[in-house]
PDB file of C-alpha atoms in Angstrom:
ATOM      1  CA  UNK A   1     112.994 104.191 122.059  1.00 79.00           C
ATOM      2  CA  UNK A   2     110.200 104.237 124.582  1.00 82.00           C
ATOM      3  CA  UNK A   3     107.934 105.871 121.993  1.00 85.00           C
ATOM      4  CA  UNK A   4     108.264 102.717 119.832  1.00 83.00           C
ATOM      5  CA  UNK A   5     106.866 100.414 122.552  1.00 84.00           C
ATOM      6  CA  UNK A   6     103.341 100.070 123.886  1.00 88.00           C
ATOM      7  CA  UNK A   7     101.473  97.615 126.048  1.00 88.00           C
ATOM      8  CA  UNK A   8      99.030  95.766 123.809  1.00 88.00           C
ATOM      9  CA  UNK A   9      97.673  93.278 126.337  1.00 89.00           C
ATOM     10  CA  UNK A  10      97.703  92.609 130.061  1.00 91.00           C
ATOM     11  CA  UNK A  11      96.122  89.458 131.488  1.00 92.00           C
ATOM     12  CA  UNK A  12      96.145  88.099 135.034  1.00 94.00           C
ATOM     13  CA  UNK A  13      94.606  84.696 135.561  1.00 93.00           C
ATOM     14  CA  UNK A  14      94.666  81.873 138.131  1.00 94.00           C
ATOM     15  CA  UNK A  15      97.360  79.242 137.714  1.00 93.00           C
ATOM     16  CA  UNK A  16      95.970  75.818 138.492  1.00 94.00           C
ATOM     17  CA  UNK A  17      97.577  72.403 138.099  1.00 94.00           C
ATOM     18  CA  UNK A  18      96.499  68.840 138.601  1.00 95.00           C
ATOM     19  CA  UNK A  19      98.183  67.324 141.652  1.00 93.00           C
ATOM     20  CA  UNK A  20      98.410  63.548 141.116  1.00 94.00           C
ATOM     21  CA  UNK A  21      99.056  62.880 144.811  1.00 94.00           C
ATOM     22  CA  UNK A  22      96.006  64.815 145.966  1.00 93.00           C
ATOM     23  CA  UNK A  23      93.986  63.704 142.942  1.00 94.00           C
ATOM     24  CA  UNK A  24      92.614  67.199 142.446  1.00 95.00           C
ATOM     25  CA  UNK A  25      93.366  70.552 140.891  1.00 95.00           C
ATOM     26  CA  UNK A  26      95.266  72.885 143.190  1.00 95.00           C
ATOM     27  CA  UNK A  27      95.803  76.608 143.000  1.00 94.00           C
ATOM     28  CA  UNK A  28      99.449  77.538 142.401  1.00 93.00           C
ATOM     29  CA  UNK A  29      98.969  81.294 142.377  1.00 95.00           C
ATOM     30  CA  UNK A  30      98.481  83.581 139.438  1.00 95.00           C
ATOM     31  CA  UNK A  31     100.076  84.073 136.053  1.00 91.00           C
ATOM     32  CA  UNK A  32     100.586  87.423 134.470  1.00 89.00           C
ATOM     33  CA  UNK A  33     100.844  87.835 130.722  1.00 89.00           C
ATOM     34  CA  UNK A  34     102.043  91.221 129.542  1.00 87.00           C
ATOM     35  CA  UNK A  35     102.071  91.758 125.776  1.00 88.00           C
ATOM     36  CA  UNK A  36     104.212  94.469 124.288  1.00 86.00           C
ATOM     37  CA  UNK A  37     104.115  95.782 120.735  1.00 87.00           C
ATOM     38  CA  UNK A  38     107.341  97.241 119.394  1.00 86.00           C
ATOM     39  CA  UNK A  39     107.308  99.331 116.227  1.00 86.00           C
ATOM     40  CA  UNK A  40     110.470 100.330 114.431  1.00 85.00           C
ATOM     41  CA  UNK A  41     111.531 101.591 111.045  1.00 82.00           C
ATOM     42  CA  UNK A  42     115.052 100.244 111.576  1.00 82.00           C
ATOM     43  CA  UNK A  43     114.596  96.917 109.748  1.00 80.00           C
ATOM     44  CA  UNK A  44     118.304  96.094 109.925  1.00 80.00           C
ATOM     45  CA  UNK A  45     118.154  95.873 113.727  1.00 82.00           C
ATOM     46  CA  UNK A  46     115.049  93.675 114.112  1.00 83.00           C
ATOM     47  CA  UNK A  47     117.151  90.557 114.770  1.00 84.00           C
ATOM     48  CA  UNK A  48     119.197  92.414 117.396  1.00 86.00           C
ATOM     49  CA  UNK A  49     115.992  93.622 119.062  1.00 85.00           C
ATOM     50  CA  UNK A  50     114.712  90.034 119.229  1.00 86.00           C
ATOM     51  CA  UNK A  51     117.909  88.918 120.954  1.00 88.00           C
ATOM     52  CA  UNK A  52     117.657  91.757 123.460  1.00 87.00           C
ATOM     53  CA  UNK A  53     114.058  90.777 124.235  1.00 87.00           C
ATOM     54  CA  UNK A  54     115.042  87.153 124.934  1.00 88.00           C
ATOM     55  CA  UNK A  55     118.013  88.240 127.054  1.00 90.00           C
ATOM     56  CA  UNK A  56     115.622  90.407 129.103  1.00 87.00           C
ATOM     57  CA  UNK A  57     113.336  87.434 129.792  1.00 87.00           C
ATOM     58  CA  UNK A  58     110.764  87.478 127.008  1.00 87.00           C
ATOM     59  CA  UNK A  59     109.547  83.894 126.653  1.00 85.00           C
ATOM     60  CA  UNK A  60     107.354  84.198 123.574  1.00 86.00           C
ATOM     61  CA  UNK A  61     107.798  86.208 120.401  1.00 84.00           C
ATOM     62  CA  UNK A  62     105.103  86.121 117.775  1.00 81.00           C
ATOM     63  CA  UNK A  63     103.556  88.073 114.968  1.00 78.00           C
ATOM     64  CA  UNK A  64     106.541  89.883 113.515  1.00 80.00           C
ATOM     65  CA  UNK A  65     104.952  91.979 110.809  1.00 79.00           C
ATOM     66  CA  UNK A  66     106.259  94.309 108.116  1.00 78.00           C
ATOM     67  CA  UNK A  67     103.996  97.045 106.764  1.00 79.00           C
ATOM     68  CA  UNK A  68     104.348 100.369 105.021  1.00 81.00           C
ATOM     69  CA  UNK A  69     104.554 103.613 106.949  1.00 82.00           C
ATOM     70  CA  UNK A  70     101.351 105.677 106.842  1.00 84.00           C
ATOM     71  CA  UNK A  71     103.029 108.190 104.533  1.00 89.00           C
ATOM     72  CA  UNK A  72     104.324 105.519 102.128  1.00 85.00           C
ATOM     73  CA  UNK A  73     100.955 103.731 102.144  1.00 85.00           C
ATOM     74  CA  UNK A  74      99.153 106.978 101.179  1.00 89.00           C
ATOM     75  CA  UNK A  75     101.692 107.550  98.392  1.00 91.00           C
ATOM     76  CA  UNK A  76     101.328 104.019  97.020  1.00 88.00           C
ATOM     77  CA  UNK A  77      97.519 104.073  97.213  1.00 89.00           C
ATOM     78  CA  UNK A  78      97.387 107.440  95.430  1.00 92.00           C
ATOM     79  CA  UNK A  79      99.469 106.031  92.581  1.00 92.00           C
ATOM     80  CA  UNK A  80      97.494 102.787  92.465  1.00 91.00           C
ATOM     81  CA  UNK A  81      94.168 104.627  92.463  1.00 92.00           C
ATOM     82  CA  UNK A  82      95.221 106.752  89.496  1.00 93.00           C
ATOM     83  CA  UNK A  83      96.484 103.704  87.583  1.00 93.00           C
ATOM     84  CA  UNK A  84      93.437 101.557  88.409  1.00 93.00           C
ATOM     85  CA  UNK A  85      91.032 104.348  87.439  1.00 93.00           C
ATOM     86  CA  UNK A  86      92.767 104.811  84.084  1.00 95.00           C
ATOM     87  CA  UNK A  87      92.728 101.069  83.468  1.00 94.00           C
ATOM     88  CA  UNK A  88      89.020 100.895  84.379  1.00 94.00           C
ATOM     89  CA  UNK A  89      88.194 103.611  81.866  1.00 94.00           C
ATOM     90  CA  UNK A  90      90.303 101.941  79.158  1.00 96.00           C
ATOM     91  CA  UNK A  91      88.598  98.596  79.757  1.00 95.00           C
ATOM     92  CA  UNK A  92      85.129 100.172  79.788  1.00 95.00           C
ATOM     93  CA  UNK A  93      85.959 102.009  76.551  1.00 95.00           C
ATOM     94  CA  UNK A  94      87.144  98.759  74.921  1.00 96.00           C
ATOM     95  CA  UNK A  95      83.939  96.984  75.976  1.00 94.00           C
ATOM     96  CA  UNK A  96      81.784  99.837  74.710  1.00 95.00           C
ATOM     97  CA  UNK A  97      83.681 100.034  71.403  1.00 95.00           C
ATOM     98  CA  UNK A  98      83.403  96.279  70.852  1.00 95.00           C
ATOM     99  CA  UNK A  99      79.624  96.429  71.243  1.00 95.00           C
ATOM    100  CA  UNK A 100      79.061  99.576  69.233  1.00 94.00           C
ATOM    101  CA  UNK A 101      78.150 101.652  72.268  1.00 95.00           C
ATOM    102  CA  UNK A 102      79.797 104.738  73.654  1.00 94.00           C
ATOM    103  CA  UNK A 103      80.577 105.710  77.215  1.00 94.00           C
ATOM    104  CA  UNK A 104      78.529 108.370  78.899  1.00 94.00           C
ATOM    105  CA  UNK A 105      79.011 110.039  82.250  1.00 94.00           C
ATOM    106  CA  UNK A 106      80.286 108.206  85.327  1.00 94.00           C
ATOM    107  CA  UNK A 107      77.395 106.954  87.471  1.00 95.00           C
ATOM    108  CA  UNK A 108      79.281 105.335  90.340  1.00 94.00           C
ATOM    109  CA  UNK A 109      82.867 105.028  91.578  1.00 93.00           C
ATOM    110  CA  UNK A 110      84.215 103.042  94.497  1.00 92.00           C
ATOM    111  CA  UNK A 111      87.655 102.042  95.679  1.00 90.00           C
ATOM    112  CA  UNK A 112      88.619  99.224  97.956  1.00 87.00           C
ATOM    113  CA  UNK A 113      92.164  98.618  99.061  1.00 78.00           C
ATOM    114  CA  UNK A 114      93.901  96.150 101.294  1.00 70.00           C
ATOM    115  CA  UNK A 115      97.465  95.816 102.431  1.00 62.00           C
ATOM    116  CA  UNK A 116      98.019  92.238 103.536  1.00 62.00           C
ATOM    117  CA  UNK A 117     100.685  92.283 106.232  1.00 57.00           C
ATOM    118  CA  UNK A 118     103.700  90.036 105.930  1.00 56.00           C
ATOM    119  CA  UNK A 119     103.803  87.887 109.051  1.00 52.00           C
ATOM    120  CA  UNK A 120     106.981  86.316 110.237  1.00 51.00           C
ATOM    121  CA  UNK A 121     108.443  84.498 113.169  1.00 47.00           C
ATOM    122  CA  UNK A 122     106.731  82.743 115.982  1.00 47.00           C
ATOM    123  CA  UNK A 123     109.348  81.337 118.286  1.00 48.00           C
ATOM    124  CA  UNK A 124     109.449  80.177 121.872  1.00 47.00           C
ATOM    125  CA  UNK A 125     112.258  80.977 124.278  1.00 48.00           C
ATOM    126  CA  UNK A 126     114.013  77.631 123.827  1.00 50.00           C
ATOM    127  CA  UNK A 127     114.447  78.259 120.110  1.00 49.00           C
ATOM    128  CA  UNK A 128     115.511  81.835 120.666  1.00 48.00           C
ATOM    129  CA  UNK A 129     118.026  80.956 123.389  1.00 49.00           C
ATOM    130  CA  UNK A 130     119.556  78.345 121.092  1.00 51.00           C
ATOM    131  CA  UNK A 131     120.241  81.076 118.541  1.00 49.00           C
ATOM    132  CA  UNK A 132     121.010  83.806 121.086  1.00 48.00           C
ATOM    133  CA  UNK A 133     124.695  83.907 120.228  1.00 52.00           C
ATOM    134  CA  UNK A 134     123.783  85.533 116.923  1.00 58.00           C
ATOM    135  CA  UNK A 135     121.023  87.889 115.940  1.00 60.00           C
ATOM    136  CA  UNK A 136     118.492  86.169 113.685  1.00 63.00           C
ATOM    137  CA  UNK A 137     118.416  87.524 110.175  1.00 65.00           C
ATOM    138  CA  UNK A 138     115.043  89.050 109.400  1.00 63.00           C
ATOM    139  CA  UNK A 139     114.468  89.796 105.722  1.00 62.00           C
ATOM    140  CA  UNK A 140     111.101  91.305 104.882  1.00 63.00           C
ATOM    141  CA  UNK A 141     109.681  90.435 101.516  1.00 65.00           C
ATOM    142  CA  UNK A 142     107.998  92.970  99.304  1.00 69.00           C
ATOM    143  CA  UNK A 143     104.969  94.509 100.966  1.00 73.00           C
ATOM    144  CA  UNK A 144     101.899  94.225  98.757  1.00 77.00           C
ATOM    145  CA  UNK A 145      99.102  96.732  98.514  1.00 81.00           C
ATOM    146  CA  UNK A 146      96.029  95.625  96.619  1.00 84.00           C
ATOM    147  CA  UNK A 147      93.536  98.098  95.263  1.00 87.00           C
ATOM    148  CA  UNK A 148      90.301  97.627  93.358  1.00 90.00           C
ATOM    149  CA  UNK A 149      88.422 100.377  91.558  1.00 91.00           C
ATOM    150  CA  UNK A 150      84.842  99.934  90.404  1.00 93.00           C
ATOM    151  CA  UNK A 151      83.471 102.462  87.920  1.00 93.00           C
ATOM    152  CA  UNK A 152      79.998 102.357  86.389  1.00 95.00           C
ATOM    153  CA  UNK A 153      79.429 104.381  83.242  1.00 94.00           C
ATOM    154  CA  UNK A 154      76.276 105.407  81.474  1.00 94.00           C
ATOM    155  CA  UNK A 155      76.181 103.721  78.053  1.00 92.00           C
ATOM    156  CA  UNK A 156      74.787 105.532  75.020  1.00 91.00           C
TER     157      UNK A 156
END
């Protein structure tokens, strides 16, 4: 769908080459690099989409990435935040109990999360054309979301 594609880069630059006969660099014109980002939720068709891109003249494919949808990421982070907060309190309580102290009110809370993307293929046209008779199989691994909760308690 057109809504799943967007231009993510557009560069026009001089194309120069060394001419051994003239013993100097000569201008050959210009090169245009147009980068397109395609986003899809149809994981099963990623390989087919790559083949279509190569058939249409794409000569470099890089940075295939699998991430969670915004909705799924919010859901996962909500669950992780609740779990991490409970674990932080349990650990703080254990530390306080083992030193004969007791926990007071919460003084500070912070949360830091990161979802490392899973990066895949980088292939040039020669490699893609070689495999063009069949769609490459793209199998995303599990997407990881990391979350850290810091809680500071008053100790009594």
